[in-house]
Amino acid sequence: MTRLKADSRHAVRFTLNGTSVEAEAEPRMLLSDFLRHQLGATGTHVGCEHGVCGACTIVVDGMLTRSCLTLAAQVDDCELRTVEGLAPSADRLGVLQQAFRRNHALQCGFCTAGILMSLDHYLARNPNPSEAEIRDLLSGHICRCTGYTPIIKAALEAAAELASSNKETSDA
Amino acid sequence: MLQAVKSANPGHGDEPWVGRSIERVEDAALLSGRGRFIDDLGVPPGTLHAAILRSPHAHADILSIDPEAAKRLPGVAAVLTGSDVKAVTTSLVVGVKAPVECWPIAIDRVRYVGEPVAIIVAADRARAEDAAELINVEYRPRGAVVDPLGALAADAPVLHDGFPGNLASDRSFRYGDPEQAFAEAPYRFSIDIKYPRNSCTPIETYGVVASHDAGEDGYEVLANFQGPFSIHTVIARALKVPGNRLRLRTPPDSGGSFGVKQGVFPYIVLIAAAARITGRPVKWIEDRIEHLAASVSATNRATTLAAAVAADGKILALDWDQVEDCGAHLRAPEPATLYRMHGNLTGAYDISHVKVRNRVVVTNKTPTGLNRGFGGPQVYFALERLVQRIAIGLGLDPLDVIKRNLIGAGAFPYRTATGALLDSGNYQEAVARAVEQGRLAELKAKRDAARAQGRLYGIGFTAVVEPSVSNMGYITTVLTAAERRKAGPKNGAQATATVGLDPVGSVTVHVASVPQGQGHRTVLSQVVADVFGLQPKDIRVNTEIDTAKDAWSIASGNYASRFAAAVAGTAKLAAERVAGRLARIAASQLNVEAADIVFAKGFVASKHNPENRIAFSRVAALSHWSPGSLPDDAGQTIRETLFWTPPELTPPDDEDRINSSLCHGFIFDFCGVEVDRTTLETRIDRYVTMHDCGTILHPGMVNGQIRGGFAQALGAALLEEYAYADDGSFLTGTLADYLLPTTTEVPEPEIFHMETPSPFTPLGAKGVGEGNCMSTPVCLANAVADALGIADITLPLVPARLVELVRGAEPPPPAGGATAAPVREGDRRLRGEGQASVKGAPEQVWAMLLDPATLQSVIPGCQSVDKITDTHFRADVTLGIGPVTGRYRADVELFDLDAPRAVTLRGGATGALGFGSAEGRVTLVPDGNGGTKLTYSYDAAIGGKVASIGGRLLDGATRVIIGQFFTALARKAGGGGAEGGGFSLFALLAKAASLFGGRR
Amino acid sequence: MKPPAFDYLRAGNISEALEGLAQQGSDARVLAGGQSLMAMLNMRLAKPKLLIDIMRIKELRQIERKGDAVVIGAGVRQADLLAWPDLAEALPLVALALPWVGHMQTRSRGTICGSLAHADPSAEMPLALVALGGEVLLRNARRRRRVVAKDFFAGMMLTARADDELIEGISLPVAKVSRFAFREVARRHGDFAIVACAAMRTPAGVRLAVGGVADVPTARDWPRLEGSALDDALNAFAWELGARDDVHASARYRRDLVRMIGRDLIGEVLQ
Ligand SMILES: Cc1cc2nc3c(=O)[nH]c(=O)nc-3n(C[C@H](O)[C@H](O)[C@H](O)COP(=O)(O)OP(=O)(O)OC[C@H]3O[C@@H](n4cnc5c(N)ncnc54)[C@H](O)[C@@H]3O)c2cc1C
Ligand code: FES
Ligand code: FES
């Protein structure tokens, strides 16, 4: 049993995009704030802090997670993935990111990190999604700029590309 | 699924970059989490964080504010109230001539739910919020008014003494001879519209970081403000410094705005004042609850529009009567929403006679401001609904009525009756192409087939003119010609661009367009690359603004779709000016005439002898390294800032004609919708939108603007409304109440284009950013009206509102069964009655009702009961309903005591979660067996935070609690152990106020 | 919008959680998926002194078939149950209703039992529990008890759970041969229901359960009814539920949906 006192800061350790990180937080600190302001991982955005907009969505231990509805203390020892971990390297974009760029699937980019995380997580498990499935998945995100359809197109294109490259690798 | 846009053509050099959908330079960073939004940027060490305590009341006097407990909390640096802010600022300017003040924080009185009452500055945001809960504010509620027509009623509560009868402005206009046209016309059609309040709600909220240098009395502010920078003068004036002591900067990225981030400016004043008072940098990031309740919204408007019409559907004259609701304060630049469309009140139609009455009223709602579409949705909803009604009234096809009235293709530039100069277009051609490419005939066949099956299917049409690049002088149309003469002329729209060449010849561009996600940096790199014969990647564009260092003017900013038409064009002109000088330099180096110089593929070369060339970077660097070897007349090429303002944007003339905007795109939309017979939900089957926005600079971005605007308009039509109850309670305070469209609601519109360049803009481009926000709501409404065969359509098309219209009367309840109390929409008072049998005699029950000791022992969570007088009690209670807990101060008085027969209890409870007030009459009658028959009736109202974030469940839960209270009362009086359940009006009120709706 | 201060207890097993509840009583809150509680904390609608995180308690993570029942532990997330291979066969109604709960991103964290504890009158899982006649398994430091669905929901967001009790799990009867139907109307996909209806065939006839209208999900049994008798029964039921107005729907609209959807679903299951 671990009981963390309200008024003091406690160490929180976890793996962030493959790297172990540690910082201190009061029990009430939200994971979104912890990532952004304690760890400087500002790619995860905050749009509502009540679970609706989806901007803060990340992956914790393989689960899509609203980081605004999660305490930093809850993810001690967990494995986290955020938008900062999506690109294969600092100067290259991944397949999904490229598809977003090609299709103008973002404008202000504020909603984008959360949407990318949902898609990245989903496409890894569902390599051949239908448009309806993508729409259902992304109904948990709000984008105010794009009208969504370029996002859906980018997702389907990325899925196809990922599937064919996976096929190539497995054929090889 | 998406329609193809002209694909990127990765530079083989000769074709221009402009017009291609190249990938955006902005995207790599945004896609990998490296955007730099305001809350991503570091702040100086020691920066404090602000939270804002806001009014739970729509209209009330502030009797007292006690910040002491809050100030004592560790980590709290300051608590500022209205008087503290007032001490270091002056009122914001008000856009009409009236003795009225407009403060960014409540001074002695609150006028809308969410109005700032105190600013708490602390070491971090959580602590600031902890402190906010400890501030004790005493209010005396006043009557509230939320309806614009209601605000004009003789007995309406008045918000500002300087606006008698809540009327902030009342102007009438007359163009041509409308009276005669109406007198002579064979037909007159008229429509009454109430356009709702909504907002484009960007996903990033407001943010401000401010500091104050006491030595120089200068402010430095970083804010995700979007312009117009005319507001800079408003802020500086409010902070009592000259403009050069307000350094306003914007962050590199902004998470959308759609006009809304103009509304951050009152907070700039507040946070700057907090920085000054605390002597420390202060940061404030608005949260979503604050944003929904108290940022800005579009205006809601009540309009009566009449048309004089010939038998063939030709509209001869229009008579507009608009009552604009700007909320509780007339904040800059309002009443601009009303006047932005003034030149365009005849839409896409050729109508010579127009009468207008424009009234601006204040109500107990959040002040309004910029919002995508800005006046367009309100105007076109009335105009295009009326066009449909004319068609139905005359037995004509609505599309034929539209066509009959369109401005002729040969008439451009066309001066509208109210003064706009429509630059170019061919509306007939656009309609014809849309009808064909959008397959209208097929859609009509579909409608016929659906109707034959008994389905509710309809088609709607809209034709609109989309104005862009606002005349900075249009707002002065609210003044009379004489007042304008006194105030001095206002007109034009200065755009600015700076092109710089550095010592290695690389190109930097700076503009003051403050993009909010639209990709300005990409487009400018295309525009300037074309001028210099370079590639977009060679051009680095900076769009941050720093008013202390950059070129800017009042028109700078991101609004009125001015980027493509004005800013990109200005960048082209600036680049061309530099290119002209470079050409002279190159000519002297290459020994040719300057006229023989071309810029291509990274070289400056002779047209006639392309081998005779010099690398662009060499010529470009020369001004730095060897100014002495430049030809005498060339001038420097290091940096050129150009200002451009279109001469067409003249001030209103003495007859109040105003060319309110520079360019005018054309949109023709039609759509097919089906209304579900069971759920009455509207499903969009096909949406066709034809745009002529002049020259297209980047097809992908143009379509992006169209899709984005379409989705927001779909929200406005079907889902979104900032809803207020009659008492001014705000009812849509979370994103689970204010419903934004998601992927499952938004289809892909079929987008078509036609390009008629604007003769008035350097690139031939017109604005395209707002059009669908103007055309789509009414197009969908027309389609639903067609589907249901009904005349009155109110947005948003909430299915429940259609029930009576579609189905008529409801099946009655079975005899002897439950009935429903009639309810008036907007009336949130809860009324009820009931009775209980109690064992004790009336005297016993009576004694309990009046005994504080009993009260204290039975009220759950009661900390104390103070007996102020025999009939006046005060209690402190902590209460929880399910998971919701809160602490309340309750105050109850007893009236009309008729011991031991009857008593009236009246009181209220307030706490951080909200307030409740109730009145109940309890009657005790002996039942003949030594017991008492207790009857009660009550009338309760609840407001504040719980009302705005828990609306869905609040009323229901309140009733439950009230029922429980009386049951418990009966049980207690009967001697049975009253377990749980409140016993007293204290508990009733406090519990009721503590309810939360559980919406996420 | 930051939560008030609280202590955080990461319970390693059930007794640690129960101990926390026993000590802190009404000032303690169980933290399960957090999809309701955290939003309320952020809005400062709840002010517990202690949060007891139960999601690391392994014993609570089971989905078990026990004879004629399926027992779902408090640590089972909505997504876990959706992914349970036996779901469609054992709990067809839950399989129909669960995809309507929120979004993929909230189901991945939110628990079945958390939704029941929260007792939102529009929520789908309370409706399913009532329709199926399931039981809630409650436990405090001293005893365990089972409460049947219709007694568990006491009102809007109010349940029969005492402050010191943990919902250990629920028990739902395994479907026999009966047929099920479910339909929901919300303003948008993933929103709480304006009206949600579940219908199932029973030995005696048919059962219709309705959520989103009364303060608690409400079930009604009828013998096989048809034609106007069915219309009358549905009309009476619709009125009895005491529908109310809010910004999203009127009482009349809700009653209409009960009548119309009720009829459709009953038709479907009786076919
Ligand atoms: C965007 C969004 C949309 C949503 N839409 C829907 C919807 O359409 N339908 C719907 O039904 N729900 C919806 N939800 C709510 C969601 O289903 C929640 O997951 C659920 O209501 C609560 O479950 P939880 O595990 O997250 O519980 P928590 O949020 O952790 O807890 C909720 C409450 O239950 C108590 N609690 C939890 N577990 C226990 C236990 N084992 N014993 C005792 N008390 C306990 C907590 O103390 C708290 O008071 C939505 C949520 C979001 C964010
Ligand atoms: S910020 Fe987490 S869902 Fe909106
Ligand atoms: S790109 Fe701006 S909110 Fe989605």
mmCIF file with all atom_site columns, C-alpha atoms in Angstrom, chain B residues 773-891:
data_model
loop_
_atom_site.group_PDB
_atom_site.id
_atom_site.type_symbol
_atom_site.label_atom_id
_atom_site.label_alt_id
_atom_site.label_comp_id
_atom_site.label_asym_id
_atom_site.label_entity_id
_atom_site.label_seq_id
_atom_site.pdbx_PDB_ins_code
_atom_site.Cartn_x
_atom_site.Cartn_y
_atom_site.Cartn_z
_atom_site.occupancy
_atom_site.B_iso_or_equiv
_atom_site.pdbx_formal_charge
_atom_site.auth_seq_id
_atom_site.auth_comp_id
_atom_site.auth_asym_id
_atom_site.auth_atom_id
_atom_site.pdbx_PDB_model_num
ATOM 1   C CA . CYS B 1 773 ? -20.328 29.799 -41.839 1.00 0.00 ? 773 CYS B CA 1
ATOM 2   C CA . MET B 1 774 ? -22.641 32.210 -43.680 1.00 0.00 ? 774 MET B CA 1
ATOM 3   C CA . SER B 1 775 ? -24.180 29.919 -46.271 1.00 0.00 ? 775 SER B CA 1
ATOM 4   C CA . THR B 1 776 ? -24.438 26.528 -44.623 1.00 0.00 ? 776 THR B CA 1
ATOM 5   C CA . PRO B 1 777 ? -26.686 27.160 -41.590 1.00 0.00 ? 777 PRO B CA 1
ATOM 6   C CA . VAL B 1 778 ? -29.439 28.613 -43.726 1.00 0.00 ? 778 VAL B CA 1
ATOM 7   C CA . CYS B 1 779 ? -28.959 26.108 -46.521 1.00 0.00 ? 779 CYS B CA 1
ATOM 8   C CA . LEU B 1 780 ? -29.546 23.276 -44.054 1.00 0.00 ? 780 LEU B CA 1
ATOM 9   C CA . ALA B 1 781 ? -32.484 25.137 -42.536 1.00 0.00 ? 781 ALA B CA 1
ATOM 10  C CA . ASN B 1 782 ? -34.043 25.575 -45.965 1.00 0.00 ? 782 ASN B CA 1
ATOM 11  C CA . ALA B 1 783 ? -33.619 21.881 -46.650 1.00 0.00 ? 783 ALA B CA 1
ATOM 12  C CA . VAL B 1 784 ? -35.247 20.914 -43.362 1.00 0.00 ? 784 VAL B CA 1
ATOM 13  C CA . ALA B 1 785 ? -38.088 23.368 -44.007 1.00 0.00 ? 785 ALA B CA 1
ATOM 14  C CA . ASP B 1 786 ? -38.538 21.681 -47.357 1.00 0.00 ? 786 ASP B CA 1
ATOM 15  C CA . ALA B 1 787 ? -38.442 18.221 -45.826 1.00 0.00 ? 787 ALA B CA 1
ATOM 16  C CA . LEU B 1 788 ? -41.007 18.990 -43.170 1.00 0.00 ? 788 LEU B CA 1
ATOM 17  C CA . GLY B 1 789 ? -43.086 21.486 -45.061 1.00 0.00 ? 789 GLY B CA 1
ATOM 18  C CA . ILE B 1 790 ? -42.862 24.005 -42.252 1.00 0.00 ? 790 ILE B CA 1
ATOM 19  C CA . ALA B 1 791 ? -42.301 27.737 -42.303 1.00 0.00 ? 791 ALA B CA 1
ATOM 20  C CA . ASP B 1 792 ? -40.630 28.453 -38.995 1.00 0.00 ? 792 ASP B CA 1
ATOM 21  C CA . ILE B 1 793 ? -37.189 27.071 -38.466 1.00 0.00 ? 793 ILE B CA 1
ATOM 22  C CA . THR B 1 794 ? -35.120 27.995 -35.468 1.00 0.00 ? 794 THR B CA 1
ATOM 23  C CA . LEU B 1 795 ? -31.507 26.998 -35.094 1.00 0.00 ? 795 LEU B CA 1
ATOM 24  C CA . PRO B 1 796 ? -30.050 24.848 -33.827 1.00 0.00 ? 796 PRO B CA 1
ATOM 25  C CA . LEU B 1 797 ? -32.320 22.159 -35.207 1.00 0.00 ? 797 LEU B CA 1
ATOM 26  C CA . VAL B 1 798 ? -32.656 20.329 -31.905 1.00 0.00 ? 798 VAL B CA 1
ATOM 27  C CA . PRO B 1 799 ? -34.801 17.317 -32.746 1.00 0.00 ? 799 PRO B CA 1
ATOM 28  C CA . ALA B 1 800 ? -37.005 17.810 -29.704 1.00 0.00 ? 800 ALA B CA 1
ATOM 29  C CA . ARG B 1 801 ? -38.018 21.241 -30.976 1.00 0.00 ? 801 ARG B CA 1
ATOM 30  C CA . LEU B 1 802 ? -39.482 19.702 -34.113 1.00 0.00 ? 802 LEU B CA 1
ATOM 31  C CA . VAL B 1 803 ? -41.797 17.327 -32.310 1.00 0.00 ? 803 VAL B CA 1
ATOM 32  C CA . GLU B 1 804 ? -44.906 19.457 -32.212 1.00 0.00 ? 804 GLU B CA 1
ATOM 33  C CA . LEU B 1 805 ? -44.340 20.780 -35.715 1.00 0.00 ? 805 LEU B CA 1
ATOM 34  C CA . VAL B 1 806 ? -44.082 17.320 -37.191 1.00 0.00 ? 806 VAL B CA 1
ATOM 35  C CA . ARG B 1 807 ? -46.362 15.235 -35.020 1.00 0.00 ? 807 ARG B CA 1
ATOM 36  C CA . GLY B 1 808 ? -48.928 17.594 -33.612 1.00 0.00 ? 808 GLY B CA 1
ATOM 37  C CA . ALA B 1 809 ? -50.517 16.843 -30.280 1.00 0.00 ? 809 ALA B CA 1
ATOM 38  C CA . GLU B 1 810 ? -49.193 14.124 -28.043 1.00 0.00 ? 810 GLU B CA 1
ATOM 39  C CA . PRO B 1 811 ? -51.122 11.011 -27.023 1.00 0.00 ? 811 PRO B CA 1
ATOM 40  C CA . PRO B 1 812 ? -52.606 11.930 -23.651 1.00 0.00 ? 812 PRO B CA 1
ATOM 41  C CA . PRO B 1 813 ? -51.676 10.045 -20.509 1.00 0.00 ? 813 PRO B CA 1
ATOM 42  C CA . PRO B 1 814 ? -54.007 7.221  -19.595 1.00 0.00 ? 814 PRO B CA 1
ATOM 43  C CA . ALA B 1 815 ? -56.954 8.314  -17.530 1.00 0.00 ? 815 ALA B CA 1
ATOM 44  C CA . GLY B 1 816 ? -55.960 8.787  -13.916 1.00 0.00 ? 816 GLY B CA 1
ATOM 45  C CA . GLY B 1 817 ? -52.292 8.552  -14.771 1.00 0.00 ? 817 GLY B CA 1
ATOM 46  C CA . ALA B 1 818 ? -49.474 10.995 -14.569 1.00 0.00 ? 818 ALA B CA 1
ATOM 47  C CA . THR B 1 819 ? -49.685 14.356 -16.222 1.00 0.00 ? 819 THR B CA 1
ATOM 48  C CA . ALA B 1 820 ? -46.974 16.718 -17.202 1.00 0.00 ? 820 ALA B CA 1
ATOM 49  C CA . ALA B 1 821 ? -46.933 20.250 -15.946 1.00 0.00 ? 821 ALA B CA 1
ATOM 50  C CA . PRO B 1 822 ? -46.872 22.683 -18.818 1.00 0.00 ? 822 PRO B CA 1
ATOM 51  C CA . VAL B 1 823 ? -43.461 24.242 -19.126 1.00 0.00 ? 823 VAL B CA 1
ATOM 52  C CA . ARG B 1 824 ? -42.277 27.346 -20.795 1.00 0.00 ? 824 ARG B CA 1
ATOM 53  C CA . GLU B 1 825 ? -38.959 27.058 -22.541 1.00 0.00 ? 825 GLU B CA 1
ATOM 54  C CA . GLY B 1 826 ? -36.250 28.888 -20.650 1.00 0.00 ? 826 GLY B CA 1
ATOM 55  C CA . ASP B 1 827 ? -38.179 28.872 -17.386 1.00 0.00 ? 827 ASP B CA 1
ATOM 56  C CA . ARG B 1 828 ? -35.994 27.023 -14.978 1.00 0.00 ? 828 ARG B CA 1
ATOM 57  C CA . ARG B 1 829 ? -37.904 27.608 -11.778 1.00 0.00 ? 829 ARG B CA 1
ATOM 58  C CA . LEU B 1 830 ? -38.940 24.425 -10.110 1.00 0.00 ? 830 LEU B CA 1
ATOM 59  C CA . ARG B 1 831 ? -42.382 24.261 -8.681  1.00 0.00 ? 831 ARG B CA 1
ATOM 60  C CA . GLY B 1 832 ? -44.144 21.495 -6.941  1.00 0.00 ? 832 GLY B CA 1
ATOM 61  C CA . GLU B 1 833 ? -46.408 20.489 -4.167  1.00 0.00 ? 833 GLU B CA 1
ATOM 62  C CA . GLY B 1 834 ? -47.145 17.488 -2.039  1.00 0.00 ? 834 GLY B CA 1
ATOM 63  C CA . GLN B 1 835 ? -48.403 16.276 1.235   1.00 0.00 ? 835 GLN B CA 1
ATOM 64  C CA . ALA B 1 836 ? -47.532 13.909 4.037   1.00 0.00 ? 836 ALA B CA 1
ATOM 65  C CA . SER B 1 837 ? -49.189 12.499 7.104   1.00 0.00 ? 837 SER B CA 1
ATOM 66  C CA . VAL B 1 838 ? -47.319 12.984 10.318  1.00 0.00 ? 838 VAL B CA 1
ATOM 67  C CA . LYS B 1 839 ? -47.932 11.391 13.695  1.00 0.00 ? 839 LYS B CA 1
ATOM 68  C CA . GLY B 1 840 ? -47.189 14.385 15.890  1.00 0.00 ? 840 GLY B CA 1
ATOM 69  C CA . ALA B 1 841 ? -49.679 17.148 16.542  1.00 0.00 ? 841 ALA B CA 1
ATOM 70  C CA . PRO B 1 842 ? -49.332 20.405 14.609  1.00 0.00 ? 842 PRO B CA 1
ATOM 71  C CA . GLU B 1 843 ? -47.846 22.116 17.682  1.00 0.00 ? 843 GLU B CA 1
ATOM 72  C CA . GLN B 1 844 ? -45.029 19.573 17.803  1.00 0.00 ? 844 GLN B CA 1
ATOM 73  C CA . VAL B 1 845 ? -44.249 19.889 14.146  1.00 0.00 ? 845 VAL B CA 1
ATOM 74  C CA . TRP B 1 846 ? -44.342 23.633 14.461  1.00 0.00 ? 846 TRP B CA 1
ATOM 75  C CA . ALA B 1 847 ? -41.837 23.665 17.275  1.00 0.00 ? 847 ALA B CA 1
ATOM 76  C CA . MET B 1 848 ? -39.423 21.582 15.262  1.00 0.00 ? 848 MET B CA 1
ATOM 77  C CA . LEU B 1 849 ? -39.607 23.859 12.284  1.00 0.00 ? 849 LEU B CA 1
ATOM 78  C CA . LEU B 1 850 ? -38.554 26.768 14.454  1.00 0.00 ? 850 LEU B CA 1
ATOM 79  C CA . ASP B 1 851 ? -35.921 25.184 16.638  1.00 0.00 ? 851 ASP B CA 1
ATOM 80  C CA . PRO B 1 852 ? -32.280 25.697 15.674  1.00 0.00 ? 852 PRO B CA 1
ATOM 81  C CA . ALA B 1 853 ? -31.084 22.912 17.929  1.00 0.00 ? 853 ALA B CA 1
ATOM 82  C CA . THR B 1 854 ? -33.267 20.387 16.172  1.00 0.00 ? 854 THR B CA 1
ATOM 83  C CA . LEU B 1 855 ? -32.136 21.779 12.889  1.00 0.00 ? 855 LEU B CA 1
ATOM 84  C CA . GLN B 1 856 ? -28.499 21.441 13.727  1.00 0.00 ? 856 GLN B CA 1
ATOM 85  C CA . SER B 1 857 ? -28.920 17.884 14.885  1.00 0.00 ? 857 SER B CA 1
ATOM 86  C CA . VAL B 1 858 ? -30.774 16.731 11.827  1.00 0.00 ? 858 VAL B CA 1
ATOM 87  C CA . ILE B 1 859 ? -29.135 18.586 8.976   1.00 0.00 ? 859 ILE B CA 1
ATOM 88  C CA . PRO B 1 860 ? -26.448 16.313 7.624   1.00 0.00 ? 860 PRO B CA 1
ATOM 89  C CA . GLY B 1 861 ? -23.059 17.975 7.609   1.00 0.00 ? 861 GLY B CA 1
ATOM 90  C CA . CYS B 1 862 ? -24.334 20.978 9.516   1.00 0.00 ? 862 CYS B CA 1
ATOM 91  C CA . GLN B 1 863 ? -21.449 22.852 11.112  1.00 0.00 ? 863 GLN B CA 1
ATOM 92  C CA . SER B 1 864 ? -23.493 25.460 12.895  1.00 0.00 ? 864 SER B CA 1
ATOM 93  C CA . VAL B 1 865 ? -26.867 27.130 13.044  1.00 0.00 ? 865 VAL B CA 1
ATOM 94  C CA . ASP B 1 866 ? -27.046 30.753 14.115  1.00 0.00 ? 866 ASP B CA 1
ATOM 95  C CA . LYS B 1 867 ? -30.302 32.183 15.188  1.00 0.00 ? 867 LYS B CA 1
ATOM 96  C CA . ILE B 1 868 ? -30.193 35.782 14.018  1.00 0.00 ? 868 ILE B CA 1
ATOM 97  C CA . THR B 1 869 ? -33.722 36.475 15.191  1.00 0.00 ? 869 THR B CA 1
ATOM 98  C CA . ASP B 1 870 ? -36.604 34.192 16.097  1.00 0.00 ? 870 ASP B CA 1
ATOM 99  C CA . THR B 1 871 ? -37.472 33.923 12.451  1.00 0.00 ? 871 THR B CA 1
ATOM 100 C CA . HIS B 1 872 ? -34.109 34.261 10.783  1.00 0.00 ? 872 HIS B CA 1
ATOM 101 C CA . PHE B 1 873 ? -31.464 31.521 10.780  1.00 0.00 ? 873 PHE B CA 1
ATOM 102 C CA . ARG B 1 874 ? -28.082 31.146 9.240   1.00 0.00 ? 874 ARG B CA 1
ATOM 103 C CA . ALA B 1 875 ? -26.245 27.849 8.822   1.00 0.00 ? 875 ALA B CA 1
ATOM 104 C CA . ASP B 1 876 ? -23.002 26.484 7.528   1.00 0.00 ? 876 ASP B CA 1
ATOM 105 C CA . VAL B 1 877 ? -23.406 23.121 5.927   1.00 0.00 ? 877 VAL B CA 1
ATOM 106 C CA . THR B 1 878 ? -21.269 20.683 4.031   1.00 0.00 ? 878 THR B CA 1
ATOM 107 C CA . LEU B 1 879 ? -23.334 18.474 1.853   1.00 0.00 ? 879 LEU B CA 1
ATOM 108 C CA . GLY B 1 880 ? -22.885 15.741 -0.632  1.00 0.00 ? 880 GLY B CA 1
ATOM 109 C CA . ILE B 1 881 ? -25.192 14.229 -3.175  1.00 0.00 ? 881 ILE B CA 1
ATOM 110 C CA . GLY B 1 882 ? -23.690 11.088 -4.513  1.00 0.00 ? 882 GLY B CA 1
ATOM 111 C CA . PRO B 1 883 ? -20.150 12.044 -5.356  1.00 0.00 ? 883 PRO B CA 1
ATOM 112 C CA . VAL B 1 884 ? -20.764 15.795 -5.372  1.00 0.00 ? 884 VAL B CA 1
ATOM 113 C CA . THR B 1 885 ? -19.840 17.682 -2.264  1.00 0.00 ? 885 THR B CA 1
ATOM 114 C CA . GLY B 1 886 ? -19.713 21.320 -1.390  1.00 0.00 ? 886 GLY B CA 1
ATOM 115 C CA . ARG B 1 887 ? -19.890 23.743 1.467   1.00 0.00 ? 887 ARG B CA 1
ATOM 116 C CA . TYR B 1 888 ? -22.687 26.270 1.672   1.00 0.00 ? 888 TYR B CA 1
ATOM 117 C CA . ARG B 1 889 ? -23.885 29.179 3.678   1.00 0.00 ? 889 ARG B CA 1
ATOM 118 C CA . ALA B 1 890 ? -27.614 29.088 4.005   1.00 0.00 ? 890 ALA B CA 1
ATOM 119 C CA . ASP B 1 891 ? -29.878 31.847 5.107   1.00 0.00 ? 891 ASP B CA 1
#
